[in-house]
Amino acid sequence: MRRLDQLLANLGYCSRREARGWIAAGRVTVRGIVADDFGAKAAPADVLIDDQPPDLPDGLLLLLHKPTGLVCSHDADEGPRVYDLLPPRWLARNPAVTSVGRLDKDTSGLLLLTDQTALVHRLTSPKHKVEKVYRATVDRDLAPDLVARFAAGTLLLDGEKAPCAPATLTIISPHEAELTLTEGKYHQVRRMFAATGATVLTLHRAQFGPLTLGNLAPGQWRELPLDFFG
Ligand code: URA
């Protein structure tokens, strides 16, 4: 149960003050009866706003196919954002919708977005070893000994004190490989290849834990059940 003005504001419909105006204007009903008390508590399932049920009142978890060219930052000064792909109202929600980890502007692929703070912490913690699979193309031939170097758990990235956790590299063609990581250091894939002298030219995340993109086109997203990860 939530106060009606808070419910509307937290779901991004309007400010709390505006919500009071919406309620006074008869735009909100509770179990079919026009609400007149903005402080009354109601279950979201009983509420209609302009005759529509509230948008994902219990929270959201989205699987997005991030195109290149968008940033995961909330700061619009950093360029077009992944959040700009979503209905504008969702940007005003509280708790805020945020990405589970980040992909670089030039990286495409599978990105989770959610307002479930605890889930973000759980899925990004290296302790939980969630596997992320990346496809990279690089500027030079990939030497077969890289497989063992990445698997050893000793690769030290520039500026880091702890080595990377063991990672699985599969060389697909001379300039293309798949890399599976269980952690997510800043720019990790690019920096791992840089540590071996190679520059990553394109990077795509194909898998996050059990999830793949299926036939989602770049820029498209779909909802996942909130309890998808248990
Ligand atoms: N590693 C990177 O270098 N970039 C990403 O976007 C993701 C992983």
XYZ file of C-alpha atoms in Angstrom, residues 2-207:
206
model
C 1.304 3.430 -0.910
C 0.009 6.952 -0.572
C -1.627 7.929 -3.836
C 0.439 11.078 -4.373
C 3.613 9.112 -3.674
C 2.555 6.287 -5.969
C 2.074 8.625 -8.935
C 5.298 10.506 -8.227
C 7.442 7.395 -7.696
C 6.180 5.857 -10.913
C 7.224 8.986 -12.791
C 3.780 10.265 -13.758
C 4.244 13.696 -12.235
C 5.595 15.418 -9.149
C 3.950 14.792 -5.833
C 2.451 18.266 -5.917
C 1.104 17.684 -9.434
C -0.285 14.332 -8.267
C -2.470 16.186 -5.815
C -3.818 18.208 -8.744
C -4.414 15.040 -10.772
C -6.338 13.530 -7.870
C -8.362 16.720 -7.329
C -9.187 16.657 -11.044
C -10.635 13.135 -10.700
C -8.008 11.425 -12.855
C -7.298 8.685 -10.310
C -9.625 5.930 -9.163
C -9.233 3.291 -6.466
C -11.327 0.175 -7.017
C -13.461 2.101 -9.476
C -14.188 5.012 -7.149
C -12.752 8.436 -7.941
C -10.096 9.209 -5.337
C -10.365 12.495 -3.463
C -7.735 12.022 -0.748
C -4.164 12.204 -2.034
C -2.871 10.858 1.279
C -5.015 7.724 1.190
C -3.113 4.476 0.836
C -3.908 2.075 -1.956
C -2.495 -1.041 -3.552
C -1.265 -0.284 -7.085
C -3.433 -3.134 -8.409
C -6.533 -1.202 -7.275
C -5.531 2.072 -8.903
C -6.286 3.468 -12.357
C -4.694 6.654 -13.650
C -6.619 8.196 -16.533
C -8.431 4.844 -16.740
C -5.163 2.917 -17.156
C -3.428 0.665 -14.631
C -0.128 2.111 -13.402
C 2.970 1.229 -15.343
C 5.001 -1.639 -13.808
C 4.204 -0.554 -10.222
C 6.247 -3.319 -8.576
C 9.487 -2.522 -10.388
C 11.072 -3.265 -13.720
C 13.767 -5.464 -15.179
C 14.525 -5.045 -18.871
C 16.781 -6.831 -21.307
C 18.012 -4.301 -23.857
C 19.950 -4.795 -27.067
C 22.204 -1.780 -26.685
C 23.234 -0.288 -30.003
C 26.644 1.376 -30.305
C 26.630 5.155 -29.904
C 24.663 5.323 -26.648
C 26.113 5.847 -23.166
C 25.025 4.104 -19.967
C 25.480 7.299 -17.948
C 22.407 9.189 -16.737
C 24.156 12.434 -17.670
C 22.726 13.668 -20.979
C 25.850 15.818 -21.447
C 27.786 12.607 -22.162
C 25.740 11.932 -25.292
C 22.595 10.016 -26.235
C 21.723 7.609 -23.439
C 20.360 4.080 -23.354
C 17.611 5.515 -21.143
C 16.407 7.646 -24.042
C 15.177 4.411 -25.669
C 12.619 3.930 -22.866
C 9.281 5.670 -22.298
C 10.210 9.124 -20.884
C 8.088 8.515 -17.788
C 10.405 5.723 -16.675
C 13.271 8.189 -16.408
C 11.392 10.008 -13.669
C 10.800 6.909 -11.544
C 12.053 6.572 -8.000
C 13.988 4.367 -7.396
C 15.735 5.288 -10.633
C 16.118 2.909 -13.558
C 19.790 2.074 -13.929
C 21.960 -0.314 -15.907
C 23.407 -3.477 -14.390
C 27.035 -2.575 -14.935
C 27.896 -0.561 -18.025
C 28.789 -1.064 -21.637
C 31.023 1.494 -23.359
C 29.521 3.873 -25.890
C 31.192 1.859 -28.671
C 30.065 -1.525 -27.311
C 26.811 -3.134 -28.435
C 24.887 -6.009 -26.954
C 23.032 -7.286 -23.957
C 22.412 -4.798 -21.189
C 20.063 -5.188 -18.247
C 18.194 -2.170 -16.921
C 16.362 -2.197 -13.625
C 15.120 -0.229 -10.639
C 15.922 -3.127 -8.301
C 18.971 -1.819 -6.444
C 19.745 -5.056 -4.612
C 19.696 -6.938 -7.901
C 22.228 -4.536 -9.427
C 24.579 -5.175 -6.528
C 24.114 -8.917 -6.707
C 24.633 -9.205 -10.459
C 27.660 -6.908 -10.592
C 29.488 -8.346 -7.593
C 32.494 -10.450 -8.723
C 31.671 -12.714 -5.785
C 28.655 -14.050 -7.650
C 30.692 -14.848 -10.780
C 27.929 -14.082 -13.283
C 29.337 -15.031 -16.697
C 29.368 -12.363 -19.388
C 30.250 -13.404 -22.925
C 31.799 -10.855 -25.299
C 32.593 -11.019 -29.009
C 35.608 -8.916 -29.916
C 37.378 -8.158 -33.153
C 40.947 -6.946 -32.822
C 43.563 -5.290 -35.010
C 46.026 -8.182 -35.204
C 46.275 -11.945 -35.313
C 45.342 -13.591 -32.041
C 48.126 -15.864 -30.858
C 46.931 -19.230 -29.513
C 48.913 -18.706 -26.273
C 46.443 -15.952 -25.302
C 43.993 -18.665 -24.301
C 46.294 -19.809 -21.503
C 47.275 -16.254 -20.551
C 43.656 -15.241 -20.048
C 42.809 -18.498 -18.256
C 45.695 -18.219 -15.793
C 44.126 -15.581 -13.560
C 47.391 -13.634 -13.494
C 46.832 -10.974 -16.160
C 47.438 -7.589 -14.573
C 45.769 -4.574 -16.152
C 47.376 -1.176 -16.247
C 46.626 0.639 -13.000
C 45.209 -2.416 -11.171
C 46.671 -4.137 -8.126
C 44.734 -7.399 -8.405
C 45.002 -9.583 -11.510
C 41.973 -10.443 -13.632
C 40.065 -13.540 -12.614
C 40.522 -16.501 -14.971
C 38.714 -15.834 -18.245
C 37.827 -18.137 -21.119
C 39.029 -17.107 -24.557
C 37.850 -18.884 -27.683
C 39.578 -17.815 -30.872
C 37.057 -17.833 -33.697
C 39.165 -16.476 -36.545
C 42.541 -14.699 -36.705
C 41.069 -11.340 -35.604
C 37.937 -12.449 -33.760
C 37.401 -14.087 -30.385
C 34.824 -14.777 -27.727
C 35.792 -13.915 -24.168
C 33.888 -15.033 -21.072
C 34.403 -12.999 -17.900
C 33.025 -13.385 -14.389
C 33.869 -9.848 -13.296
C 33.446 -6.387 -14.768
C 36.407 -4.092 -14.276
C 36.312 -0.748 -16.074
C 36.809 -1.309 -19.844
C 37.943 -4.810 -18.945
C 37.811 -6.505 -22.333
C 39.567 -3.656 -24.131
C 42.208 -3.476 -21.397
C 42.783 -7.237 -21.373
C 43.497 -7.246 -25.071
C 45.552 -4.052 -24.704
C 47.696 -5.874 -22.122
C 48.589 -8.335 -24.873
C 49.325 -5.611 -27.446
C 46.034 -5.846 -29.366
C 43.455 -3.106 -29.872
C 39.779 -4.020 -29.792
C 38.028 -2.718 -32.896
C 34.484 -3.906 -32.213
C 32.930 -5.281 -29.050
C 29.564 -6.909 -28.513
C 28.154 -8.580 -25.399
C 26.292 -11.677 -26.503
C 25.363 -13.167 -23.152
